[in-house]
Amino acid sequence: MPVSISKRRPRTSKKTETEKPENSLENPRSCCNNICSIFSRSVLYRFPLTFLFLFLIYLWSTSTTVISGNVVHICISSRKLNELYCLTAGSQPALHVPVNNFTKPVSENVIRSEEEKSVVVLGKDGDKGFAKNETFSGERDSNKASFHVIDNGTSMGERVSVLAQDSKPINEENLDQHSEAKNDFDLDLHTDWDSETGEERYRYINPKDEDEETALKAVNKYLQIQRSWLSMGNNQENPGSCKGREIYVYDLPSKFNKDLLGECSDMVPWANFCSFFKNDALGESIDSLGKGMYRTHQYSLEPIFHSRVLKHPCRVYDENQAKLFYVPFYGGIDVLRWHFKNVSEDVKDVLAIEVVKWLGSKLSWKRNSGKDHVFVLGKISWDFRRKNKVSWGSSLLEMEEMKNPTKLLIERNPWEVNDVAIPHPTFFHPKTDDDISSWQNKIIVKPRRSLISFAGGARPGNPDSIRSTLIDQCRSSPDQCRFMNCTSGICDKPESVIELFQDSEFCLQPPGDSPTRKSIFDSLVSGCIPVIFDPYSAYYQYTWHLPEDHRAYSVYINKEDLKGKKVNVIEKLMSKTLREREDMRSYIVHELLPGLVYGDSNAKFERFRDACDITMDSLLHKISKTL
Ligand SMILES: *[C@@H]1O[C@H](CO)[C@@H](O)[C@H](O)[C@H]1NC(C)=O
Ligand SMILES: *[C@@H]1O[C@H](CO)[C@@H](O)[C@H](O)[C@H]1NC(C)=O
Ligand SMILES: *[C@@H]1O[C@H](CO)[C@@H](O)[C@H](O)[C@H]1NC(C)=O
Ligand SMILES: *[C@@H]1O[C@H](CO)[C@@H](O)[C@H](O)[C@H]1NC(C)=O
Ligand SMILES: *[C@@H]1O[C@H](CO)[C@@H](O)[C@H](O)[C@H]1NC(C)=O
C-alpha cells in the first residue's frame, strides 16, 4: 500500500499522538530494547604482510574506498540476519588486536556501554599472522575461508553500542523537537511496493526477524529526521541575506589542521600525499579531462570544505553573532596518519582529546553544549568510532562531547542522527555557474558506447562480496558490459575511470570495503546511472544531496537476489527503455550534479548550489529547528 512519507505535515488527526505523548517517547525506547539484542560482529582478517603490501600499493589512492590488506570487517547484525550492515574498516598491519579484552577508555567520557557490546572478531583462511589467538572470541572457519557469527547465548541480549548509544539523544532531545518527523516514522512502517518493478521504494531489505525490522525502522526514522532538516536554499523573502545565518569559523591552532597537511610525505608508508594537497587540496589539475578537473584524493574533503567555508558570504568574525560554529579540525587526516603505524591507542586519540578540550573551554561551545557546532570529517564514520575490541581508528566520535555537534562525513553511521553524510569529493571542482553548465552540456550529449560498465576489483577474500558475481555476469556479455580490472592498478588514473563512465549508460556500484563508494559520485558526475546493490551505499546515507526516490537517479538491485542468482544484472538493465535512461540521465545531470560537486575555494555560484552550499544551508536550517 503506497504511503507517502515525504510529506512532513503534522497529522493532527492522529489521536494516538496527541493523546499520549509519553507513548511516542516509549516507542524509541522499546526500540532500544530490541536493538539491545542485536549485536555486532567484527571480522578481522589478515593477509601475510608481503601480500598486504602489494595489495595496498595496488589499491591505495585509487578512486575506491579500498585500503585493504589486513582488513577489519564489521557487520552489525542480529543473531539470525546476515549483513544488515557491513563494512570493512581498513587494515592494521601487524598490530596487536585486543579482541576479547576491554581496553582502557581514553577518557571518562567515552561511550559507556562497552561491556554490553559484542563485537566478535573472526579470522580468515591463511590467517597465520593473527596476533592474539588467545584473545580470540570467535571461531574461525578457516577451511572455507568464510566467516560465521558466533551465535552464542552470551552474545544474545548484549547490545551494540552503535545502536544503543544514540537512543538517548534521539529519544529525549531530537524527537521531542521533531514531532513531525516522528509522525512520519509511524507511517514508515508501511512498505511502498512499486507494482511495476517489484522494488521497495523506501525499504530495500526485507527484515528477516524483529531485530532487523527494529534496526531498519530506526534507520528510516533518522533518515526522515535528517530530511526534515534539508533546506531548499535562501529564504524567499530575503534572498542572499545572511540574517540569522551567520557562520563562525574557529581559528584552531595549526596542529589541528594545517600542520597535518604538512605531514603529507609520511601519511601512509607507501604513498606520498603531498601532490594531493596542492591547489587548496584539490590536487593537481587534469587538463585532458576539461576545466575544473583535478586529481583529488578521496580523503581531502576536510581542507576542501574548510577553504570554502572561510570564504562563505555569511562568515562572521564575532562569535557572539554566530548561529553556526565550524570547527576546522582535520580529524580524518589525523587518524589516517596512524592507520598503518604501530602506535598505541592513546597516540591515536591525542589530537581528538585535545580539540575537544580546547572547545570545552569556549563559552560559545558551552552555550548550547555543542549543538550548533559542526565538524567535517572526510573519512567514514567507523574510522572515528574505535571500540574496545578493534584497535582501528580513533575514538573521536565515541566521546560524549561529540554527540551533540553535527558531523559531516563521507559515510555516516546509520544509527546516529547527527552523523550526516555528504558526497565524497569527485575530480570536478567548478568555480562558476558557467563551469557547471558547460560540464552539463558536455556530459549530456556524450555518446555512450557501452550499456554497462564496472570499474572495480574482485574481493577474493570476502565470500560475501557480490563483486565476483558481477564480474562474471559482466564478462559473459562483452557486447553490453565493460569490466575495468582495478586490481591491475589502472583505476588509479582518474582519466581511465572518468572516460569509461562517460562512455557508459549504467555503472555498477557494489559496496567496496565499506558500503559507500566514491565511485558512485564519479559515476553521477559523469552522467552514468549508478546501479546500487546495497541501500547503505547511498539511499541510507546522503539525505541532503540525493532525493528520497532513488528511481529518479539510480537502479536498485537487491544483492541477496544477485547472490541467489535470481537476477541477471545485464538482462535487468537491458530491459530499461531508452526513455527511462534518458529521464534518469537528464535528472542526474540537470538536477543533481551541481549539488554533488564541491566548488573550488574561490567558487561563486548564483544559479546553482554546490554540495557545500546545500550542506551549509541545511545545517543552518537544522540548527534553527533544533535549538
Ligand atoms: C608494535 O609496538 C609494540 C610496542 O612498542 C611492540 O611490542 C610490537 O612488537 C610492535 N609490533 C610490530 C609489528 O612492530
Ligand atoms: C584486560 O587487560 C587488562 C590490562 O591489560 C588486564 O588487567 C585484564 O586482566 C585483561 N582482561 C582479560 C579478560 O584478559
Ligand atoms: C591458540 O590458542 C589455543 C588455545 O589457547 C592454543 O592451544 C594454541 O596453541 C594457540 N595457537 C597459537 C598459534 O598460538
Ligand atoms: C557458547 O555458549 C555455550 C553455552 O552457553 C558455552 O559452553 C560455549 O563455550 C560458548 N562458546 C563460545 C565460543 O563462547
Ligand atoms: C584482475 O587483475 C589481476 C592482476 O592483474 C588478476 O590477478 C585478476 O585475475 C584480474 N581479475 C579478473 C577478473 O580478470
XYZ file of C-alpha atoms and ligand atoms in Angstrom:
697
model
C 0.000 0.000 0.000
C 1.646 3.171 -1.106
C 2.057 5.665 1.640
C 3.848 8.850 1.015
C 6.301 9.602 3.713
C 7.867 12.551 2.089
C 5.269 14.907 3.402
C 6.132 16.485 6.643
C 2.719 17.666 7.612
C 1.896 17.012 11.207
C -1.068 14.736 11.234
C -3.162 16.388 13.858
C -5.973 13.964 13.264
C -3.949 11.150 14.665
C -5.389 10.854 18.104
C -2.861 8.498 19.500
C -0.140 11.017 19.237
C -1.911 13.936 20.752
C -3.319 11.813 23.500
C -0.224 10.081 24.590
C 2.945 11.964 24.269
C 4.653 9.533 26.624
C 3.844 6.762 24.262
C 5.627 8.355 21.439
C 8.591 8.569 23.682
C 8.311 4.985 24.645
C 8.363 3.887 21.116
C 12.000 4.599 20.517
C 12.815 3.264 23.898
C 11.364 -0.133 23.295
C 13.125 0.178 20.037
C 16.279 0.419 22.037
C 15.489 -2.685 23.975
C 15.064 -4.658 20.857
C 18.180 -3.246 19.473
C 19.940 -4.489 22.532
C 19.600 -7.949 21.234
C 21.277 -7.039 18.057
C 24.926 -7.445 18.212
C 27.708 -6.597 16.008
C 30.355 -8.811 14.778
C 33.627 -7.719 13.592
C 35.615 -9.773 11.277
C 39.252 -9.209 11.132
C 41.126 -10.966 8.554
C 44.688 -10.575 7.773
C 46.876 -11.326 4.875
C 50.511 -12.049 5.222
C 52.399 -8.821 5.211
C 54.035 -9.119 1.858
C 50.766 -9.768 0.195
C 49.291 -6.925 2.122
C 51.865 -4.569 0.873
C 51.407 -5.437 -2.760
C 47.715 -5.239 -2.309
C 47.946 -1.840 -0.713
C 50.116 -0.480 -3.427
C 47.606 -1.620 -5.989
C 44.602 -0.373 -4.242
C 45.542 2.603 -2.240
C 44.823 6.012 -3.654
C 42.613 4.606 -6.282
C 39.212 6.088 -6.533
C 37.632 3.380 -4.475
C 37.412 3.326 -0.740
C 39.797 0.458 -0.562
C 42.583 0.452 1.948
C 42.713 -3.236 2.162
C 45.136 -5.730 3.323
C 44.563 -6.615 6.867
C 41.011 -5.746 6.870
C 38.670 -5.027 9.653
C 35.290 -6.130 8.553
C 32.434 -5.219 10.794
C 28.892 -6.307 10.434
C 26.136 -5.161 12.624
C 23.561 -7.826 12.681
C 21.235 -9.722 14.846
C 21.585 -13.334 15.632
C 19.843 -14.593 12.572
C 20.271 -11.982 9.985
C 23.247 -11.682 7.789
C 24.857 -8.463 6.892
C 22.353 -5.981 7.970
C 25.171 -3.572 7.722
C 28.697 -4.495 6.953
C 31.796 -2.585 6.464
C 35.426 -3.219 6.228
C 37.181 -0.539 8.057
C 40.679 -0.995 6.839
C 43.841 -2.668 7.745
C 46.011 -2.875 10.756
C 49.344 -4.254 9.758
C 50.894 -6.337 12.450
C 49.118 -4.647 15.233
C 48.161 -6.346 18.389
C 44.451 -6.669 18.404
C 42.920 -6.917 21.835
C 39.946 -8.916 20.823
C 38.261 -10.013 23.926
C 39.726 -7.569 26.321
C 38.311 -4.225 27.042
C 40.884 -1.606 26.604
C 41.011 1.335 28.874
C 38.692 4.089 27.761
C 40.575 7.124 26.573
C 38.572 9.400 28.708
C 35.816 9.200 31.224
C 33.547 10.452 28.566
C 33.979 7.695 26.109
C 30.727 5.972 25.439
C 29.911 3.759 28.290
C 28.180 0.727 27.065
C 31.357 -1.030 26.049
C 30.838 -4.063 28.171
C 27.428 -4.528 26.678
C 28.790 -4.784 23.250
C 29.635 -7.932 21.487
C 31.973 -7.454 18.659
C 33.211 -10.752 17.514
C 36.399 -10.871 15.647
C 36.873 -13.606 13.192
C 39.744 -14.639 11.091
C 40.214 -15.821 7.621
C 41.914 -18.579 5.812
C 45.656 -18.212 5.743
C 45.454 -16.002 8.732
C 48.722 -17.098 10.210
C 49.702 -13.722 11.384
C 46.803 -13.211 13.665
C 48.275 -11.558 16.639
C 46.498 -12.814 19.659
C 44.957 -16.158 19.260
C 44.254 -16.367 22.934
C 42.064 -13.339 22.935
C 40.097 -14.586 20.048
C 36.487 -14.991 20.939
C 35.247 -16.234 17.630
C 35.602 -19.476 15.855
C 37.395 -19.494 12.638
C 36.152 -21.360 9.717
C 39.465 -21.482 8.050
C 38.747 -24.301 5.666
C 36.080 -22.435 3.872
C 37.579 -19.040 4.291
C 34.241 -17.822 5.354
C 33.044 -16.092 8.427
C 30.360 -17.003 10.752
C 28.858 -15.186 13.595
C 29.416 -16.570 16.983
C 25.876 -17.232 17.656
C 26.126 -17.810 21.290
C 23.898 -17.247 24.230
C 26.463 -14.925 25.625
C 26.062 -12.699 22.652
C 22.358 -12.549 22.910
C 20.938 -9.717 24.851
C 24.074 -7.769 24.531
C 23.752 -4.568 22.744
C 25.607 -2.895 20.049
C 26.591 0.369 21.467
C 26.471 1.776 17.984
C 22.776 1.262 18.138
C 22.126 1.760 21.764
C 24.042 4.887 22.349
C 22.075 7.058 20.055
C 18.785 6.174 21.582
C 19.295 8.759 24.228
C 19.785 11.883 22.190
C 17.189 10.758 19.716
C 14.527 9.996 22.248
C 14.956 12.714 24.691
C 16.026 15.594 22.614
C 15.632 15.295 18.947
C 12.354 13.527 18.787
C 10.822 15.953 21.198
C 11.713 18.715 18.889
C 10.778 16.855 15.793
C 7.325 15.649 16.338
C 6.657 15.969 12.651
C 9.395 13.618 11.799
C 8.231 11.311 14.495
C 4.797 11.168 12.968
C 6.314 10.176 9.721
C 8.132 7.405 11.422
C 4.841 5.764 12.206
C 3.919 5.874 8.578
C 7.225 4.387 7.684
C 6.146 1.075 8.950
C 4.282 0.577 5.728
C 6.071 -0.590 2.747
C 5.616 1.057 -0.533
C 5.912 -1.558 -3.195
C 6.478 -0.498 -6.681
C 3.995 -2.623 -8.574
C 5.886 -2.167 -11.791
C 9.339 -3.255 -10.815
C 8.666 -5.039 -7.576
C 11.185 -2.837 -5.891
C 10.603 -1.494 -2.488
C 10.553 2.180 -2.509
C 11.621 3.145 0.902
C 12.791 -0.072 2.360
C 15.233 -2.111 0.479
C 15.808 -5.033 2.753
C 13.170 -7.481 3.809
C 13.735 -7.854 7.510
C 14.318 -11.417 8.494
C 13.271 -11.005 12.071
C 12.126 -8.486 14.612
C 15.577 -7.264 15.433
C 16.376 -6.388 11.903
C 12.985 -4.829 11.486
C 13.601 -2.646 14.509
C 17.025 -1.643 13.335
C 15.692 -0.766 9.906
C 12.896 1.254 11.394
C 15.443 3.199 13.347
C 17.421 3.824 10.183
C 14.312 5.115 8.466
C 13.361 7.265 11.384
C 16.721 9.003 11.426
C 16.621 9.471 7.667
C 13.257 11.189 7.943
C 14.564 13.467 10.650
C 17.566 14.368 8.552
C 15.401 15.011 5.511
C 13.318 17.393 7.573
C 16.460 19.483 8.014
C 17.123 19.806 4.310
C 16.989 23.386 3.173
C 15.990 24.361 -0.319
C 18.090 27.495 -0.165
C 17.793 31.049 0.948
C 14.611 32.257 2.475
C 12.474 33.562 -0.314
C 11.585 36.906 1.243
C 15.162 37.847 1.716
C 17.333 36.149 -0.861
C 21.023 36.407 -0.241
C 20.558 37.763 3.247
C 22.829 36.490 5.973
C 20.462 37.434 8.736
C 20.161 34.528 11.112
C 22.695 32.575 9.046
C 25.941 33.820 10.480
C 28.791 31.353 10.471
C 31.805 31.497 12.727
C 34.929 29.546 11.833
C 37.187 28.778 14.781
C 40.795 29.737 14.400
C 42.187 26.472 15.696
C 45.880 26.081 16.460
C 47.517 24.850 13.289
C 48.391 21.462 14.752
C 44.710 20.580 14.332
C 44.658 21.237 10.624
C 47.378 22.869 8.532
C 50.258 21.086 10.238
C 48.637 17.749 9.476
C 48.756 18.506 5.769
C 52.455 19.158 6.261
C 52.906 15.517 7.194
C 51.884 14.515 3.693
C 55.095 12.704 2.850
C 54.735 10.403 5.815
C 50.992 9.938 5.909
C 50.987 6.308 4.847
C 54.037 4.137 4.275
C 53.607 3.512 0.577
C 52.486 6.811 -0.886
C 53.292 10.470 -0.815
C 50.246 12.633 -0.339
C 51.863 15.977 -0.958
C 50.641 16.394 -4.505
C 47.090 15.759 -3.353
C 47.222 18.747 -1.055
C 48.230 21.200 -3.763
C 45.724 23.734 -5.103
C 43.882 24.096 -1.814
C 43.783 20.307 -1.520
C 42.080 19.803 -4.880
C 45.261 18.155 -6.143
C 46.929 18.645 -9.480
C 44.745 19.710 -12.355
C 43.943 17.259 -15.120
C 43.678 19.379 -18.210
C 42.919 16.500 -20.536
C 39.587 15.952 -18.773
C 38.494 19.565 -19.020
C 38.225 22.701 -16.979
C 37.918 22.287 -13.227
C 39.175 18.701 -13.182
C 41.709 17.801 -10.521
C 43.415 14.706 -9.188
C 41.527 14.986 -5.916
C 42.104 12.448 -3.207
C 39.024 10.894 -1.733
C 40.095 11.873 1.785
C 40.692 15.544 1.013
C 37.290 16.800 1.984
C 38.372 18.443 5.235
C 40.708 21.050 3.713
C 38.455 21.484 0.654
C 35.411 22.253 2.744
C 37.397 24.419 5.120
C 38.626 26.623 2.281
C 35.078 27.099 1.041
C 33.718 27.961 4.460
C 36.432 30.538 5.085
C 35.029 32.451 2.116
C 31.370 31.909 2.899
C 29.425 35.149 2.414
C 27.822 34.754 5.837
C 31.052 34.275 7.722
C 31.328 36.496 10.793
C 34.307 37.207 12.985
C 32.464 37.822 16.210
C 31.374 34.597 17.789
C 28.552 36.314 19.621
C 26.831 36.981 16.314
C 27.094 33.452 15.036
C 24.390 30.866 14.569
C 26.672 28.111 13.353
C 30.181 27.256 14.508
C 32.559 25.485 12.183
C 35.385 23.521 13.793
C 38.124 23.051 11.198
C 39.716 20.009 12.788
C 41.094 17.622 10.128
C 40.177 14.550 12.124
C 40.276 12.216 9.156
C 43.757 13.205 8.127
C 44.774 12.983 11.771
C 43.628 9.393 12.059
C 44.877 8.431 8.624
C 48.410 9.110 9.847
C 48.100 6.301 12.372
C 46.155 3.706 10.430
C 49.227 1.934 9.207
C 51.631 2.610 12.007
C 52.237 0.640 15.124
C 51.261 3.175 17.734
C 49.297 2.846 20.916
C 45.675 3.806 21.073
C 46.494 6.776 23.248
C 48.593 8.232 20.473
C 45.727 7.936 18.018
C 43.488 9.962 20.276
C 45.837 12.737 21.317
C 44.536 15.389 18.948
C 40.935 14.283 19.264
C 41.039 14.710 23.019
C 42.862 17.998 22.752
C 40.435 19.511 20.315
C 37.502 18.559 22.493
C 39.241 20.107 25.497
C 40.083 23.215 23.518
C 36.438 23.633 22.568
C 35.254 22.824 26.065
C 36.913 25.975 27.319
C 34.948 28.182 24.931
C 31.819 29.951 26.018
C 30.427 29.554 22.516
C 30.629 25.791 22.895
C 29.145 25.698 26.361
C 26.222 27.899 25.430
C 24.448 25.160 23.514
C 26.580 22.181 24.505
C 27.981 22.000 21.012
C 24.621 21.557 19.274
C 25.305 24.470 16.959
C 28.766 23.200 16.086
C 29.797 21.260 13.028
C 32.787 19.129 12.112
C 33.657 17.988 8.630
C 35.351 14.594 8.796
C 36.455 13.388 5.406
C 36.507 9.687 6.179
C 33.919 7.104 7.110
C 32.236 7.264 10.482
C 33.783 3.990 11.612
C 37.267 5.421 11.421
C 36.334 7.552 14.414
C 34.423 5.001 16.393
C 37.093 2.805 17.817
C 35.658 0.442 20.343
C 37.448 -1.838 22.629
C 37.820 -4.917 20.576
C 39.143 -3.321 17.471
C 42.118 -1.046 17.590
C 41.398 0.582 14.261
C 40.894 4.329 14.138
C 40.346 6.989 16.742
C 37.641 7.363 19.372
C 36.757 10.904 18.426
C 33.106 10.137 17.814
C 32.859 7.908 20.839
C 33.379 10.842 23.138
C 30.323 12.069 24.940
C 31.097 15.659 23.955
C 30.943 14.722 20.298
C 27.354 13.532 20.337
C 25.695 16.932 20.022
C 27.587 18.554 17.188
C 26.765 17.685 13.613
C 29.383 15.533 11.939
C 29.572 15.723 8.184
C 31.127 12.526 6.899
C 31.539 10.795 3.566
C 29.832 7.799 5.179
C 27.594 8.044 8.194
C 26.665 5.634 10.891
C 23.019 4.936 10.033
C 22.046 4.852 13.697
C 23.419 8.266 14.527
C 21.139 11.127 13.653
C 23.885 13.726 13.982
C 26.086 11.870 11.526
C 25.198 13.481 8.219
C 26.631 12.043 5.032
C 27.786 14.419 2.343
C 29.140 13.448 -1.083
C 32.608 12.027 -1.487
C 34.686 14.604 -3.319
C 34.936 13.924 -7.042
C 37.520 15.174 -9.521
C 35.325 18.043 -10.688
C 35.584 21.401 -8.886
C 33.845 24.207 -10.751
C 34.406 27.843 -9.982
C 31.400 29.436 -11.686
C 27.903 28.701 -12.893
C 29.300 28.532 -16.397
C 31.774 25.837 -15.432
C 28.837 23.773 -14.247
C 26.638 24.367 -17.262
C 29.427 23.656 -19.736
C 30.096 20.408 -17.946
C 26.399 19.532 -18.039
C 26.194 20.265 -21.733
C 29.238 18.163 -22.413
C 28.093 15.201 -20.356
C 24.524 15.046 -21.587
C 25.440 14.730 -25.263
C 28.261 12.205 -24.801
C 27.694 9.186 -26.998
C 27.700 6.196 -24.675
C 29.018 3.148 -26.400
C 28.654 0.727 -23.509
C 25.401 -0.110 -21.875
C 27.104 -1.153 -18.652
C 30.477 -0.816 -17.071
C 32.122 -1.887 -13.883
C 35.353 -0.434 -12.601
C 36.469 -2.363 -9.571
C 38.366 -5.313 -8.300
C 37.194 -8.669 -7.075
C 37.268 -9.362 -3.374
C 38.523 -12.922 -3.408
C 38.980 -12.885 0.357
C 35.414 -11.917 1.060
C 32.889 -14.603 0.228
C 30.045 -12.220 0.966
C 31.145 -9.909 -1.765
C 28.958 -9.811 -4.828
C 31.763 -8.491 -6.922
C 32.813 -11.785 -8.432
C 29.259 -12.492 -9.494
C 29.059 -9.093 -11.118
C 32.380 -9.558 -12.858
C 31.266 -12.941 -14.171
C 27.986 -11.590 -15.448
C 29.704 -8.605 -16.976
C 32.347 -10.639 -18.740
C 29.849 -13.082 -20.130
C 28.148 -10.232 -22.043
C 31.073 -8.377 -23.586
C 28.790 -6.587 -26.035
C 26.868 -4.948 -23.250
C 29.310 -4.718 -20.389
C 32.846 -3.460 -19.955
C 34.921 -4.505 -16.977
C 37.856 -2.416 -15.859
C 40.001 -4.510 -13.546
C 41.121 -2.168 -10.807
C 43.358 -4.827 -9.320
C 45.731 -4.083 -12.147
C 46.119 -0.507 -10.929
C 44.528 1.137 -13.940
C 41.841 2.808 -11.865
C 44.489 4.888 -10.134
C 44.246 7.143 -13.117
C 41.160 9.327 -12.915
C 41.310 9.629 -16.700
C 40.605 5.946 -17.282
C 37.706 5.758 -14.888
C 36.065 9.005 -15.913
C 36.383 8.192 -19.595
C 34.818 4.797 -19.028
C 31.932 6.292 -17.040
C 31.334 8.999 -19.611
C 31.051 6.279 -22.219
C 28.555 4.101 -20.309
C 24.842 4.204 -19.615
C 24.926 2.280 -16.339
C 27.749 1.922 -13.846
C 27.698 -0.994 -11.411
C 28.428 0.168 -7.874
C 28.670 -2.763 -5.471
C 29.899 -1.993 -1.955
C 33.648 -1.908 -1.530
C 35.329 -2.218 1.812
C 32.614 -0.106 3.292
C 29.116 0.378 1.902
C 29.668 3.747 0.271
C 31.825 4.310 -2.759
C 33.392 7.432 -4.105
C 32.778 5.835 -7.473
C 29.027 6.418 -7.132
C 29.704 10.143 -7.262
C 32.232 9.801 -10.075
C 29.548 7.945 -11.949
C 26.818 10.544 -11.341
C 29.119 13.398 -12.233
C 29.943 11.556 -15.473
C 26.270 11.102 -16.292
C 26.392 7.353 -15.816
C 23.369 5.923 -13.996
C 24.600 4.119 -10.862
C 23.352 0.616 -10.161
C 23.190 0.188 -6.408
C 23.130 -3.135 -4.601
C 23.022 -2.051 -1.000
C 20.851 0.748 0.402
C 23.632 1.646 2.816
C 25.725 2.623 -0.204
C 23.637 5.692 -0.926
C 19.943 5.629 -0.030
C 20.578 5.419 3.698
C 23.314 7.989 3.516
C 23.041 11.210 1.576
C 19.762 12.654 2.795
C 20.626 16.202 1.806
C 22.124 15.534 -1.602
C 20.146 12.658 -3.066
C 16.351 12.535 -3.280
C 14.308 10.018 -1.377
C 13.003 8.345 -4.508
C 16.062 6.502 -5.719
C 14.432 5.646 -9.037
C 14.943 9.177 -10.229
C 18.666 8.656 -10.477
C 19.602 5.018 -9.954
C 18.662 1.382 -10.348
C 18.449 -0.777 -7.258
C 19.172 -4.477 -7.420
C 18.976 -6.366 -4.166
C 22.298 -8.031 -3.540
C 20.633 -11.054 -1.983
C 18.806 -11.652 -5.245
C 22.082 -11.391 -7.034
C 23.776 -13.829 -4.699
C 20.854 -16.211 -5.051
C 21.272 -15.889 -8.826
C 17.695 -14.698 -9.023
C 18.634 -11.783 -11.159
C 20.944 -11.202 -14.036
C 22.172 -7.661 -13.901
C 22.780 -7.414 -17.628
C 19.280 -8.583 -18.509
C 17.711 -6.344 -15.936
C 19.494 -3.279 -17.255
C 18.846 -4.182 -20.877
C 15.160 -4.079 -20.067
C 15.324 -0.382 -19.221
C 13.929 1.611 -22.104
C 15.731 4.417 -23.848
C 13.171 6.792 -22.406
C 13.825 5.614 -18.870
C 17.538 6.041 -19.320
C 17.180 9.481 -20.769
C 14.870 10.610 -18.000
C 17.257 9.418 -15.346
C 20.296 10.885 -17.009
C 18.602 14.197 -17.542
C 17.627 14.307 -13.877
C 21.134 13.383 -12.782
C 22.868 15.904 -14.979
C 20.478 18.813 -14.618
C 19.044 18.415 -11.150
C 21.577 16.520 -9.090
C 25.002 17.134 -10.493
C 25.572 20.728 -9.358
C 24.747 19.706 -5.806
C 27.145 16.770 -5.815
C 30.338 18.640 -6.556
C 32.454 20.862 -4.364
C 33.379 24.166 -5.957
C 36.931 25.364 -5.672
C 37.880 27.671 -2.829
C 37.014 30.810 -4.778
C 33.809 29.467 -6.210
C 30.797 31.739 -6.506
C 27.543 30.344 -7.777
C 24.315 32.179 -8.381
C 22.138 29.855 -10.385
C 23.376 26.697 -8.689
C 24.103 25.452 -5.232
C 27.029 23.089 -4.966
C 27.416 20.335 -2.360
C 28.925 22.806 0.054
C 26.092 25.335 -0.313
C 23.407 22.709 0.184
C 25.211 21.452 3.246
C 25.645 24.850 4.854
C 22.041 25.868 4.142
C 20.766 22.647 5.649
C 22.997 22.913 8.686
C 21.645 26.361 9.411
C 18.147 25.015 8.960
C 18.880 22.128 11.275
C 20.116 24.468 13.966
C 17.168 26.789 13.612
C 14.838 23.810 14.030
C 16.603 22.048 16.839
C 17.840 24.827 19.082
C 54.312 -2.660 17.977
O 54.715 -1.928 19.115
C 54.774 -2.685 20.282
C 55.131 -1.772 21.431
O 56.117 -0.890 21.084
C 55.815 -3.806 20.111
O 55.852 -4.608 21.258
C 55.405 -4.653 18.919
O 56.368 -5.636 18.675
C 55.250 -3.793 17.697
N 54.733 -4.604 16.601
C 55.293 -4.579 15.402
C 54.709 -5.481 14.410
O 56.217 -3.849 15.131
C 42.494 -6.957 30.011
O 43.623 -6.131 30.072
C 43.869 -5.619 31.350
C 45.015 -4.664 31.264
O 45.931 -5.061 30.312
C 44.128 -6.787 32.318
O 44.355 -6.283 33.607
C 42.927 -7.677 32.330
O 43.168 -8.808 33.137
C 42.598 -8.141 30.930
N 41.366 -8.877 30.926
C 41.215 -10.011 30.274
C 39.875 -10.612 30.341
O 42.118 -10.512 29.627
C 45.823 -20.636 20.230
O 45.193 -20.857 21.456
C 44.954 -22.210 21.718
C 44.147 -22.314 22.995
O 44.515 -21.291 23.887
C 46.305 -22.934 21.807
O 46.099 -24.311 22.041
C 47.021 -22.765 20.501
O 48.306 -23.335 20.549
C 47.166 -21.289 20.173
N 47.732 -21.133 18.862
C 48.709 -20.292 18.638
C 49.181 -20.219 17.222
O 49.205 -19.590 19.492
C 28.699 -20.716 23.736
O 27.801 -20.926 24.793
C 27.944 -22.181 25.405
C 26.852 -22.323 26.444
O 26.398 -21.082 26.841
C 29.352 -22.287 26.021
O 29.535 -23.538 26.604
C 30.359 -22.090 24.925
O 31.674 -22.079 25.443
C 30.129 -20.782 24.213
N 31.029 -20.673 23.105
C 31.699 -19.573 22.856
C 32.563 -19.597 21.668
O 31.614 -18.562 23.547
C 42.479 -8.545 -12.406
O 43.852 -8.291 -12.437
C 44.576 -9.084 -11.523
C 46.011 -8.619 -11.527
O 46.372 -8.048 -12.723
C 44.441 -10.538 -11.902
O 45.147 -11.347 -10.987
C 42.976 -10.922 -11.845
O 42.788 -12.230 -12.271
C 42.174 -9.991 -12.725
N 40.776 -10.277 -12.490
C 39.960 -10.550 -13.463
C 38.563 -10.868 -13.057
O 40.293 -10.535 -14.615
